[in-house]
């Protein structure tokens, strides 16, 4: 059995462990390139990082971008998944169309939306002008971060929708029928049946989307380049600028390692907060095992209580 794991272990080592080791090593050096002779400086780069106001500002902006993107992706994705889980004419076609933003290359997405949102020639501002309103500069200092967040929501919400749609289809319909007989409305069914049954899925998808948005580089870089006036500069962009534009390879590696440590710390806290007690997990397993019996499933009274 171990032989089947060797190829995967080799690939994991080549793409993750070895590059991470090089990054840790470079963070202890002052290097102007990947081929020159570096100068060992120990922890000096990390001490410099603690006083780097640009790093802390970009860390905050990274959290803003990640939190805003993930929050909206989850809310909008669940809402769309609930709609697509219903029976209506043309549902299969709508489901297919809903994934289109996710399969379009990011560079095409950003170029297309840059044209759509252009202040002078964009169709959005053309409509705004036609309505007699003042044109909006979507990539201005005040709106650039919000525009980046909304564009990420448009691009990656279909992934969240597909995941939750698959989860919705695993919930026994008998639970909804039983709660309807008990007088529960749609909101009560969603709050007391859908969310509890998809809790583990929700925790996982928030974690994955949070990791991806925290490390997202391409969309923000292509859309704003970190501007205007560095208002959308996130840590991935800062790492790229330090390493490849300013030729500060050692310090860029330091920022990357520090970013990874902060991300792992946030992941640990998140999992600690969201982890269920053994008792709750046991109750969930029992409910899933008795889903066929309405009387022993999740029963909701007219007052919305379980």
mmCIF file of C-alpha atoms in Angstrom:
data_model
loop_
_atom_site.group_PDB
_atom_site.id
_atom_site.type_symbol
_atom_site.label_atom_id
_atom_site.label_comp_id
_atom_site.label_asym_id
_atom_site.label_seq_id
_atom_site.Cartn_x
_atom_site.Cartn_y
_atom_site.Cartn_z
ATOM 1 C CA UNK A 1 0.000 0.000 0.000
ATOM 2 C CA UNK A 2 2.897 2.319 0.779
ATOM 3 C CA UNK A 3 4.136 2.006 -2.802
ATOM 4 C CA UNK A 4 0.980 3.749 -4.060
ATOM 5 C CA UNK A 5 1.703 6.721 -1.782
ATOM 6 C CA UNK A 6 5.293 7.239 -2.919
ATOM 7 C CA UNK A 7 4.479 9.209 -6.140
ATOM 8 C CA UNK A 8 2.190 11.542 -4.239
ATOM 9 C CA UNK A 9 4.754 11.984 -1.472
ATOM 10 C CA UNK A 10 7.437 12.821 -4.030
ATOM 11 C CA UNK A 11 5.227 15.405 -5.746
ATOM 12 C CA UNK A 12 4.253 16.909 -2.380
ATOM 13 C CA UNK A 13 7.921 17.187 -1.432
ATOM 14 C CA UNK A 14 8.848 18.807 -4.763
ATOM 15 C CA UNK A 15 6.057 21.391 -4.806
ATOM 16 C CA UNK A 16 5.626 22.090 -1.081
ATOM 17 C CA UNK A 17 8.278 20.887 1.354
ATOM 18 C CA UNK A 18 11.412 21.740 -0.631
ATOM 19 C CA UNK A 19 10.241 25.233 -1.760
ATOM 20 C CA UNK A 20 9.119 25.965 1.804
ATOM 21 C CA UNK A 21 12.536 24.940 3.077
ATOM 22 C CA UNK A 22 14.229 27.260 0.593
ATOM 23 C CA UNK A 23 11.907 30.104 1.655
ATOM 24 C CA UNK A 24 12.776 29.603 5.326
ATOM 25 C CA UNK A 25 16.450 29.500 4.416
ATOM 26 C CA UNK A 26 16.313 32.660 2.311
ATOM 27 C CA UNK A 27 14.499 34.527 5.094
ATOM 28 C CA UNK A 28 17.706 34.283 7.141
ATOM 29 C CA UNK A 29 19.796 35.895 4.425
ATOM 30 C CA UNK A 30 20.095 39.196 2.630
ATOM 31 C CA UNK A 31 19.959 38.271 -1.043
ATOM 32 C CA UNK A 32 19.479 40.360 -4.168
ATOM 33 C CA UNK A 33 18.722 37.387 -6.412
ATOM 34 C CA UNK A 34 18.265 33.641 -6.450
ATOM 35 C CA UNK A 35 21.653 33.015 -8.080
ATOM 36 C CA UNK A 36 23.982 35.397 -6.244
ATOM 37 C CA UNK A 37 25.850 34.788 -3.010
ATOM 38 C CA UNK A 38 23.575 35.717 -0.080
ATOM 39 C CA UNK A 39 24.732 37.273 3.182
ATOM 40 C CA UNK A 40 23.636 35.595 6.397
ATOM 41 C CA UNK A 41 21.799 38.034 8.674
ATOM 42 C CA UNK A 42 19.999 35.652 11.036
ATOM 43 C CA UNK A 43 16.754 37.068 12.406
ATOM 44 C CA UNK A 44 17.483 40.619 11.259
ATOM 45 C CA UNK A 45 14.859 40.406 8.497
ATOM 46 C CA UNK A 46 12.201 39.394 11.027
ATOM 47 C CA UNK A 47 13.158 42.237 13.367
ATOM 48 C CA UNK A 48 12.880 44.629 10.435
ATOM 49 C CA UNK A 49 9.496 43.161 9.581
ATOM 50 C CA UNK A 50 8.115 43.984 13.024
ATOM 51 C CA UNK A 51 8.806 47.665 12.344
ATOM 52 C CA UNK A 52 7.593 47.585 8.748
ATOM 53 C CA UNK A 53 4.423 49.685 8.697
ATOM 54 C CA UNK A 54 3.763 48.721 5.100
ATOM 55 C CA UNK A 55 3.659 45.040 6.087
ATOM 56 C CA UNK A 56 1.098 45.637 8.855
ATOM 57 C CA UNK A 57 -1.008 47.834 6.612
ATOM 58 C CA UNK A 58 -0.977 45.205 3.845
ATOM 59 C CA UNK A 59 -1.791 42.493 6.391
ATOM 60 C CA UNK A 60 -4.872 44.456 7.433
ATOM 61 C CA UNK A 61 -5.881 45.019 3.811
ATOM 62 C CA UNK A 62 -5.411 41.299 3.148
ATOM 63 C CA UNK A 63 -7.775 40.465 5.995
ATOM 64 C CA UNK A 64 -10.298 43.003 4.697
ATOM 65 C CA UNK A 65 -10.156 41.539 1.207
ATOM 66 C CA UNK A 66 -10.317 37.929 2.417
ATOM 67 C CA UNK A 67 -13.088 38.486 4.973
ATOM 68 C CA UNK A 68 -15.213 40.584 2.639
ATOM 69 C CA UNK A 69 -14.815 38.163 -0.260
ATOM 70 C CA UNK A 70 -15.481 35.004 1.752
ATOM 71 C CA UNK A 71 -18.462 36.463 3.617
ATOM 72 C CA UNK A 72 -20.218 37.558 0.447
ATOM 73 C CA UNK A 73 -19.294 34.371 -1.411
ATOM 74 C CA UNK A 74 -20.843 32.258 1.356
ATOM 75 C CA UNK A 75 -24.027 34.323 1.651
ATOM 76 C CA UNK A 76 -24.602 34.679 -2.093
ATOM 77 C CA UNK A 77 -23.484 31.106 -2.803
ATOM 78 C CA UNK A 78 -25.905 29.599 -0.283
ATOM 79 C CA UNK A 79 -28.743 31.783 -1.573
ATOM 80 C CA UNK A 80 -28.144 30.698 -5.174
ATOM 81 C CA UNK A 81 -27.759 27.054 -4.128
ATOM 82 C CA UNK A 82 -31.134 27.165 -2.356
ATOM 83 C CA UNK A 83 -32.753 28.523 -5.497
ATOM 84 C CA UNK A 84 -31.081 25.982 -7.784
ATOM 85 C CA UNK A 85 -32.144 23.185 -5.450
ATOM 86 C CA UNK A 86 -35.797 23.923 -6.192
ATOM 87 C CA UNK A 87 -37.731 22.387 -9.058
ATOM 88 C CA UNK A 88 -38.506 24.824 -11.890
ATOM 89 C CA UNK A 89 -38.530 24.850 -15.652
ATOM 90 C CA UNK A 90 -35.078 25.230 -17.179
ATOM 91 C CA UNK A 91 -33.287 24.389 -13.921
ATOM 92 C CA UNK A 92 -30.562 22.334 -15.601
ATOM 93 C CA UNK A 93 -29.785 25.195 -17.993
ATOM 94 C CA UNK A 94 -29.596 27.720 -15.153
ATOM 95 C CA UNK A 95 -27.319 25.399 -13.190
ATOM 96 C CA UNK A 96 -24.996 25.176 -16.154
ATOM 97 C CA UNK A 97 -24.932 28.929 -16.711
ATOM 98 C CA UNK A 98 -24.262 29.593 -13.018
ATOM 99 C CA UNK A 99 -20.769 28.069 -13.219
ATOM 100 C CA UNK A 100 -19.638 30.161 -16.205
ATOM 101 C CA UNK A 101 -17.859 32.873 -14.144
ATOM 102 C CA UNK A 102 -15.813 30.197 -12.376
ATOM 103 C CA UNK A 103 -14.457 28.604 -15.560
ATOM 104 C CA UNK A 104 -13.453 31.873 -17.237
ATOM 105 C CA UNK A 105 -9.701 32.614 -16.864
ATOM 106 C CA UNK A 106 -8.994 35.322 -14.313
ATOM 107 C CA UNK A 107 -7.148 37.504 -16.826
ATOM 108 C CA UNK A 108 -10.209 37.469 -19.102
ATOM 109 C CA UNK A 109 -12.455 38.313 -16.166
ATOM 110 C CA UNK A 110 -10.363 41.279 -15.070
ATOM 111 C CA UNK A 111 -9.898 42.658 -18.582
ATOM 112 C CA UNK A 112 -13.600 42.325 -19.285
ATOM 113 C CA UNK A 113 -14.694 44.006 -16.079
ATOM 114 C CA UNK A 114 -12.121 46.769 -16.462
ATOM 115 C CA UNK A 115 -13.795 47.636 -19.760
ATOM 116 C CA UNK A 116 -17.303 47.281 -18.308
ATOM 117 C CA UNK A 117 -16.482 49.533 -15.340
ATOM 118 C CA UNK A 118 -14.368 52.067 -17.250
ATOM 119 C CA UNK A 119 -15.227 55.615 -16.225
ATOM 120 C CA UNK A 120 -15.395 56.998 -19.768
ATOM 121 C CA UNK A 121 -16.370 54.089 -22.003
ATOM 122 C CA UNK A 122 -17.753 51.407 -19.674
ATOM 123 C CA UNK A 123 -21.302 50.237 -20.141
ATOM 124 C CA UNK A 124 -22.058 50.587 -16.427
ATOM 125 C CA UNK A 125 -21.160 54.275 -16.360
ATOM 126 C CA UNK A 126 -22.959 54.721 -19.682
ATOM 127 C CA UNK A 127 -26.143 53.484 -18.018
ATOM 128 C CA UNK A 128 -25.473 55.666 -14.972
ATOM 129 C CA UNK A 129 -25.044 58.740 -17.185
ATOM 130 C CA UNK A 130 -28.206 57.855 -19.110
ATOM 131 C CA UNK A 131 -30.079 57.909 -15.801
ATOM 132 C CA UNK A 132 -28.786 61.427 -15.152
ATOM 133 C CA UNK A 133 -26.395 60.413 -12.385
ATOM 134 C CA UNK A 134 -22.722 61.242 -11.961
ATOM 135 C CA UNK A 135 -20.245 58.685 -13.268
ATOM 136 C CA UNK A 136 -18.589 56.397 -10.733
ATOM 137 C CA UNK A 137 -14.855 55.747 -10.647
ATOM 138 C CA UNK A 138 -14.924 52.133 -9.550
ATOM 139 C CA UNK A 139 -11.133 51.888 -9.270
ATOM 140 C CA UNK A 140 -10.676 55.107 -7.301
ATOM 141 C CA UNK A 141 -8.997 55.269 -3.896
ATOM 142 C CA UNK A 142 -12.307 54.884 -2.086
ATOM 143 C CA UNK A 143 -13.847 52.129 -4.218
ATOM 144 C CA UNK A 144 -10.917 50.047 -5.496
ATOM 145 C CA UNK A 145 -10.971 47.560 -2.592
ATOM 146 C CA UNK A 146 -14.745 47.195 -2.725
ATOM 147 C CA UNK A 147 -14.592 46.648 -6.485
ATOM 148 C CA UNK A 148 -11.903 43.988 -6.026
ATOM 149 C CA UNK A 149 -14.025 42.216 -3.419
ATOM 150 C CA UNK A 150 -17.164 42.294 -5.559
ATOM 151 C CA UNK A 151 -15.262 41.013 -8.581
ATOM 152 C CA UNK A 152 -13.876 38.117 -6.535
ATOM 153 C CA UNK A 153 -17.421 37.355 -5.391
ATOM 154 C CA UNK A 154 -18.625 37.277 -8.994
ATOM 155 C CA UNK A 155 -15.740 35.018 -10.003
ATOM 156 C CA UNK A 156 -15.666 32.436 -7.208
ATOM 157 C CA UNK A 157 -19.199 32.305 -5.837
ATOM 158 C CA UNK A 158 -20.119 29.531 -8.347
ATOM 159 C CA UNK A 159 -17.662 27.225 -6.570
ATOM 160 C CA UNK A 160 -19.421 27.821 -3.253
ATOM 161 C CA UNK A 161 -22.781 27.350 -4.961
ATOM 162 C CA UNK A 162 -21.804 23.979 -6.415
ATOM 163 C CA UNK A 163 -20.473 22.724 -3.085
ATOM 164 C CA UNK A 164 -23.581 23.724 -1.146
ATOM 165 C CA UNK A 165 -25.899 22.488 -3.886
ATOM 166 C CA UNK A 166 -24.316 19.057 -3.616
ATOM 167 C CA UNK A 167 -24.708 19.252 0.150
ATOM 168 C CA UNK A 168 -28.375 20.223 -0.076
ATOM 169 C CA UNK A 169 -29.086 17.159 -2.175
ATOM 170 C CA UNK A 170 -27.832 14.898 0.622
ATOM 171 C CA UNK A 171 -30.375 16.178 3.164
ATOM 172 C CA UNK A 172 -33.306 13.729 3.460
ATOM 173 C CA UNK A 173 -36.496 15.340 2.181
ATOM 174 C CA UNK A 174 -38.420 13.631 4.961
ATOM 175 C CA UNK A 175 -37.005 16.142 7.426
ATOM 176 C CA UNK A 176 -38.594 19.033 5.560
ATOM 177 C CA UNK A 177 -41.915 17.213 5.190
ATOM 178 C CA UNK A 178 -41.989 16.441 8.902
ATOM 179 C CA UNK A 179 -41.191 20.049 9.861
ATOM 180 C CA UNK A 180 -43.873 21.333 7.472
ATOM 181 C CA UNK A 181 -46.434 19.174 9.236
ATOM 182 C CA UNK A 182 -45.221 20.666 12.518
ATOM 183 C CA UNK A 183 -45.945 24.139 11.164
ATOM 184 C CA UNK A 184 -42.426 25.350 10.363
ATOM 185 C CA UNK A 185 -41.972 28.019 7.707
ATOM 186 C CA UNK A 186 -39.170 28.202 5.150
ATOM 187 C CA UNK A 187 -36.914 30.311 7.353
ATOM 188 C CA UNK A 188 -37.271 27.929 10.291
ATOM 189 C CA UNK A 189 -36.518 24.969 8.027
ATOM 190 C CA UNK A 190 -33.376 26.699 6.782
ATOM 191 C CA UNK A 191 -32.219 27.692 10.267
ATOM 192 C CA UNK A 192 -32.993 24.466 12.110
ATOM 193 C CA UNK A 193 -32.539 21.841 9.393
ATOM 194 C CA UNK A 194 -30.431 23.057 6.478
ATOM 195 C CA UNK A 195 -27.709 24.881 8.402
ATOM 196 C CA UNK A 196 -27.222 22.223 11.109
ATOM 197 C CA UNK A 197 -27.058 19.460 8.502
ATOM 198 C CA UNK A 198 -24.516 21.416 6.457
ATOM 199 C CA UNK A 199 -22.529 22.771 9.409
ATOM 200 C CA UNK A 200 -19.424 20.670 8.761
ATOM 201 C CA UNK A 201 -19.541 21.564 5.070
ATOM 202 C CA UNK A 202 -19.896 25.254 5.925
ATOM 203 C CA UNK A 203 -16.908 25.134 8.275
ATOM 204 C CA UNK A 204 -14.791 23.453 5.608
ATOM 205 C CA UNK A 205 -15.755 25.754 2.758
ATOM 206 C CA UNK A 206 -15.157 28.887 4.861
ATOM 207 C CA UNK A 207 -11.709 27.551 5.760
ATOM 208 C CA UNK A 208 -10.815 26.743 2.144
ATOM 209 C CA UNK A 209 -12.135 29.984 0.707
ATOM 210 C CA UNK A 210 -10.405 31.933 3.474
ATOM 211 C CA UNK A 211 -7.063 30.331 2.645
ATOM 212 C CA UNK A 212 -7.489 30.947 -1.065
ATOM 213 C CA UNK A 213 -8.597 34.560 -0.681
ATOM 214 C CA UNK A 214 -5.828 35.312 1.811
ATOM 215 C CA UNK A 215 -3.280 34.113 -0.746
ATOM 216 C CA UNK A 216 -5.039 35.492 -3.822
ATOM 217 C CA UNK A 217 -2.691 37.435 -6.056
ATOM 218 C CA UNK A 218 -3.777 37.315 -9.675
ATOM 219 C CA UNK A 219 -7.144 39.070 -9.608
ATOM 220 C CA UNK A 220 -6.119 42.055 -7.478
ATOM 221 C CA UNK A 221 -2.806 42.442 -9.288
ATOM 222 C CA UNK A 222 -4.394 42.350 -12.728
ATOM 223 C CA UNK A 223 -7.215 44.669 -11.721
ATOM 224 C CA UNK A 224 -5.409 47.345 -9.722
ATOM 225 C CA UNK A 225 -1.734 46.382 -9.423
ATOM 226 C CA UNK A 226 -2.103 47.121 -5.708
ATOM 227 C CA UNK A 227 -3.166 50.722 -6.345
ATOM 228 C CA UNK A 228 -4.280 53.360 -6.373
ATOM 229 C CA UNK A 229 -1.785 54.590 -3.774
ATOM 230 C CA UNK A 230 -1.386 51.002 -2.513
ATOM 231 C CA UNK A 231 -4.986 50.941 -1.255
ATOM 232 C CA UNK A 232 -5.472 47.402 -2.572
ATOM 233 C CA UNK A 233 -1.965 46.121 -1.944
ATOM 234 C CA UNK A 234 -2.223 42.778 -0.149
ATOM 235 C CA UNK A 235 0.539 40.592 1.270
ATOM 236 C CA UNK A 236 0.880 38.419 -1.864
ATOM 237 C CA UNK A 237 1.413 41.576 -3.912
ATOM 238 C CA UNK A 238 3.874 42.940 -1.341
ATOM 239 C CA UNK A 239 5.829 39.672 -1.447
ATOM 240 C CA UNK A 240 5.932 39.811 -5.245
ATOM 241 C CA UNK A 241 7.118 43.416 -5.300
ATOM 242 C CA UNK A 242 9.817 42.876 -2.697
ATOM 243 C CA UNK A 243 11.112 39.663 -4.249
ATOM 244 C CA UNK A 244 10.915 40.242 -7.985
ATOM 245 C CA UNK A 245 10.650 44.005 -8.475
ATOM 246 C CA UNK A 246 12.907 45.360 -5.726
ATOM 247 C CA UNK A 247 15.216 42.309 -5.737
ATOM 248 C CA UNK A 248 14.985 41.868 -1.980
ATOM 249 C CA UNK A 249 14.713 38.084 -2.079
ATOM 250 C CA UNK A 250 15.616 37.546 1.578
ATOM 251 C CA UNK A 251 13.110 40.062 2.901
ATOM 252 C CA UNK A 252 10.453 38.840 0.474
ATOM 253 C CA UNK A 253 10.929 35.322 1.848
ATOM 254 C CA UNK A 254 10.609 36.727 5.370
ATOM 255 C CA UNK A 255 7.277 38.333 4.513
ATOM 256 C CA UNK A 256 6.091 35.088 2.909
ATOM 257 C CA UNK A 257 7.054 32.950 5.924
ATOM 258 C CA UNK A 258 5.474 35.434 8.334
ATOM 259 C CA UNK A 259 2.320 35.481 6.236
ATOM 260 C CA UNK A 260 2.158 31.673 6.327
ATOM 261 C CA UNK A 261 2.612 31.627 10.116
ATOM 262 C CA UNK A 262 -0.148 34.198 10.606
ATOM 263 C CA UNK A 263 -2.432 32.251 8.295
ATOM 264 C CA UNK A 264 -1.825 28.979 10.147
ATOM 265 C CA UNK A 265 -2.470 30.721 13.461
ATOM 266 C CA UNK A 266 -5.778 32.101 12.193
ATOM 267 C CA UNK A 267 -6.686 28.631 10.870
ATOM 268 C CA UNK A 268 -5.950 27.091 14.261
ATOM 269 C CA UNK A 269 -8.085 29.648 16.109
ATOM 270 C CA UNK A 270 -10.902 29.251 13.587
ATOM 271 C CA UNK A 271 -10.932 25.458 13.915
ATOM 272 C CA UNK A 272 -10.848 25.718 17.701
ATOM 273 C CA UNK A 273 -13.816 28.062 17.715
ATOM 274 C CA UNK A 274 -15.895 26.110 15.214
ATOM 275 C CA UNK A 275 -15.090 22.579 16.356
ATOM 276 C CA UNK A 276 -18.099 20.809 17.857
ATOM 277 C CA UNK A 277 -18.041 18.954 21.126
ATOM 278 C CA UNK A 278 -18.131 15.123 21.002
ATOM 279 C CA UNK A 279 -21.691 15.202 22.296
ATOM 280 C CA UNK A 280 -22.896 17.430 19.470
ATOM 281 C CA UNK A 281 -21.146 15.264 16.885
ATOM 282 C CA UNK A 282 -22.754 12.161 18.393
ATOM 283 C CA UNK A 283 -26.201 13.724 18.177
ATOM 284 C CA UNK A 284 -25.581 14.679 14.531
ATOM 285 C CA UNK A 285 -24.584 11.115 13.643
ATOM 286 C CA UNK A 286 -27.669 9.742 15.356
ATOM 287 C CA UNK A 287 -29.884 12.132 13.413
ATOM 288 C CA UNK A 288 -28.319 11.113 10.146
ATOM 289 C CA UNK A 289 -28.760 7.456 11.024
ATOM 290 C CA UNK A 290 -32.439 7.884 11.837
ATOM 291 C CA UNK A 291 -33.295 10.280 9.002
ATOM 292 C CA UNK A 292 -35.866 7.854 7.675
ATOM 293 C CA UNK A 293 -37.935 8.068 10.845
ATOM 294 C CA UNK A 294 -39.768 11.365 11.004
ATOM 295 C CA UNK A 295 -40.525 11.111 14.675
ATOM 296 C CA UNK A 296 -36.870 10.689 15.549
ATOM 297 C CA UNK A 297 -35.521 13.240 13.025
ATOM 298 C CA UNK A 298 -35.381 16.967 13.476
ATOM 299 C CA UNK A 299 -38.784 18.191 14.552
ATOM 300 C CA UNK A 300 -39.607 21.874 14.553
ATOM 301 C CA UNK A 301 -42.630 23.272 16.243
ATOM 302 C CA UNK A 302 -44.610 26.269 15.133
ATOM 303 C CA UNK A 303 -42.606 28.452 17.512
ATOM 304 C CA UNK A 304 -39.402 27.574 15.690
ATOM 305 C CA UNK A 305 -37.920 25.447 18.446
ATOM 306 C CA UNK A 306 -36.434 21.976 18.041
#
